[in-house]
Short mmCIF file of C-alpha atoms in Angstrom, two decimals:
data_model
loop_
_atom_site.label_atom_id
_atom_site.label_comp_id
_atom_site.label_asym_id
_atom_site.label_seq_id
_atom_site.Cartn_x
_atom_site.Cartn_y
_atom_site.Cartn_z
CA MET A 21 -2.13 5.02 -38.09
CA ARG A 22 -3.77 1.45 -36.38
CA GLN A 23 -7.45 1.69 -35.53
CA LEU A 24 -8.70 -0.04 -32.38
CA SER A 25 -11.57 -2.06 -32.63
CA TRP A 26 -13.40 -2.44 -29.49
CA GLU A 27 -16.01 -4.63 -31.90
CA GLY A 28 -16.87 -7.83 -29.92
CA ALA A 29 -14.84 -6.93 -26.96
CA LEU A 30 -15.73 -8.49 -23.40
CA MET A 31 -15.06 -6.95 -19.69
CA LYS A 32 -15.03 -9.56 -17.19
CA ILE A 33 -15.10 -8.96 -13.33
CA LYS A 34 -13.39 -12.03 -12.43
CA PHE A 35 -13.67 -11.82 -8.13
CA VAL A 36 -15.29 -8.68 -5.88
CA GLU A 37 -14.51 -8.07 -2.61
CA ILE A 38 -16.69 -5.95 0.07
CA SER A 39 -15.95 -5.24 3.74
CA ASN A 40 -17.94 -2.90 5.58
CA PHE A 41 -21.26 -3.51 4.25
CA ARG A 42 -24.19 -4.75 5.94
CA ARG A 43 -23.73 -7.97 7.69
CA LEU A 44 -19.52 -8.11 5.38
CA LYS A 45 -16.86 -7.58 6.59
CA SER A 46 -14.63 -8.91 4.63
CA THR A 47 -15.64 -11.03 1.98
CA HIS A 48 -14.34 -12.24 -1.34
CA LEU A 49 -16.66 -13.48 -3.98
CA ASP A 50 -15.33 -15.40 -7.29
CA PHE A 51 -16.61 -15.56 -10.42
CA ASP A 52 -17.42 -18.50 -12.30
CA LYS A 53 -16.62 -17.16 -16.69
CA GLU A 54 -19.79 -18.50 -17.44
CA THR A 55 -22.82 -18.66 -13.90
CA THR A 56 -22.03 -17.60 -10.65
CA ILE A 57 -24.62 -19.49 -7.73
CA PHE A 58 -24.65 -17.36 -3.97
CA VAL A 59 -25.97 -21.17 -1.79
CA GLY A 60 -25.48 -19.93 1.80
CA ALA A 61 -28.02 -20.84 5.07
CA ASN A 62 -30.48 -17.59 5.60
CA ASN A 63 -29.30 -14.37 7.70
CA SER A 64 -26.08 -15.27 5.90
CA GLY A 65 -25.39 -11.76 4.01
CA LYS A 66 -26.72 -13.14 0.18
CA THR A 67 -28.88 -10.39 -0.63
CA SER A 68 -26.34 -7.98 0.95
CA ALA A 69 -23.81 -9.50 -1.94
CA MET A 70 -26.10 -8.64 -4.06
CA VAL A 71 -27.03 -5.64 -3.10
CA ALA A 72 -23.66 -4.00 -3.08
CA LEU A 73 -23.18 -5.89 -6.60
CA ARG A 74 -25.68 -3.14 -7.70
CA TYR A 75 -24.92 -0.11 -5.49
CA PHE A 76 -21.76 -0.60 -7.63
CA LEU A 77 -22.39 -1.59 -10.56
CA VAL A 78 -25.67 0.35 -11.47
CA SER A 79 -26.40 3.01 -8.48
CA PRO A 80 -23.40 3.82 -6.30
CA ASN A 81 -24.88 6.67 -4.98
CA ARG A 82 -28.12 5.07 -2.68
CA LEU A 83 -25.44 4.23 -0.95
CA ALA A 84 -27.26 5.00 2.86
CA LEU A 85 -25.96 4.78 6.87
CA ARG A 86 -27.71 1.42 6.82
CA ASP A 87 -25.66 -0.06 5.04
CA ILE A 88 -22.03 0.48 6.93
CA THR A 89 -21.44 -2.63 9.32
CA ILE A 90 -23.02 -2.27 12.68
CA ALA A 91 -20.03 -3.54 14.14
CA ASN A 92 -18.30 -0.07 12.74
CA TRP A 93 -21.13 2.41 14.36
CA PRO A 94 -19.07 3.23 17.52
CA LYS A 95 -16.37 4.21 15.72
CA ILE A 96 -18.88 6.79 13.95
CA ASP A 97 -20.00 7.29 17.00
CA ALA A 98 -16.58 8.70 18.40
CA ILE A 99 -15.48 9.97 14.59
CA GLY A 100 -19.90 11.67 14.56
CA ASP A 101 -19.19 13.03 19.03
CA ALA A 102 -14.82 14.45 17.77
CA TRP A 103 -15.78 16.14 14.52
CA GLU A 104 -18.67 18.33 17.10
CA ASN A 105 -16.68 19.03 19.67
CA GLY A 106 -13.99 20.39 18.22
CA ALA A 107 -11.81 17.67 18.28
CA ALA A 108 -12.00 15.88 14.99
CA GLY A 109 -7.71 15.45 14.92
CA GLU A 110 -7.82 13.49 17.74
CA VAL A 111 -9.85 10.50 16.54
CA ASN A 112 -8.30 7.13 17.26
CA HIS A 113 -9.20 5.10 13.80
CA GLN A 114 -8.59 1.31 13.88
#
């Protein structure tokens, strides 16, 4: 019987796709083998990307309503209204 050894093995993340998180509507981040640096204008989503990564890797249960992209709030409101009115199956999810 062959035995597998994981000693010294590393898992590497090559890229991450973030959708509908804070300011990030749809973002693809490629990671370098050694170092990746986020550079951008103020209020462009650098911190949001880091927070999304932290939530995913460290504490996934910390997501909150404010983390959802504001552009999707009207859809969420419509789903909530339909649910309250007993018509949850009739909401257009587009």
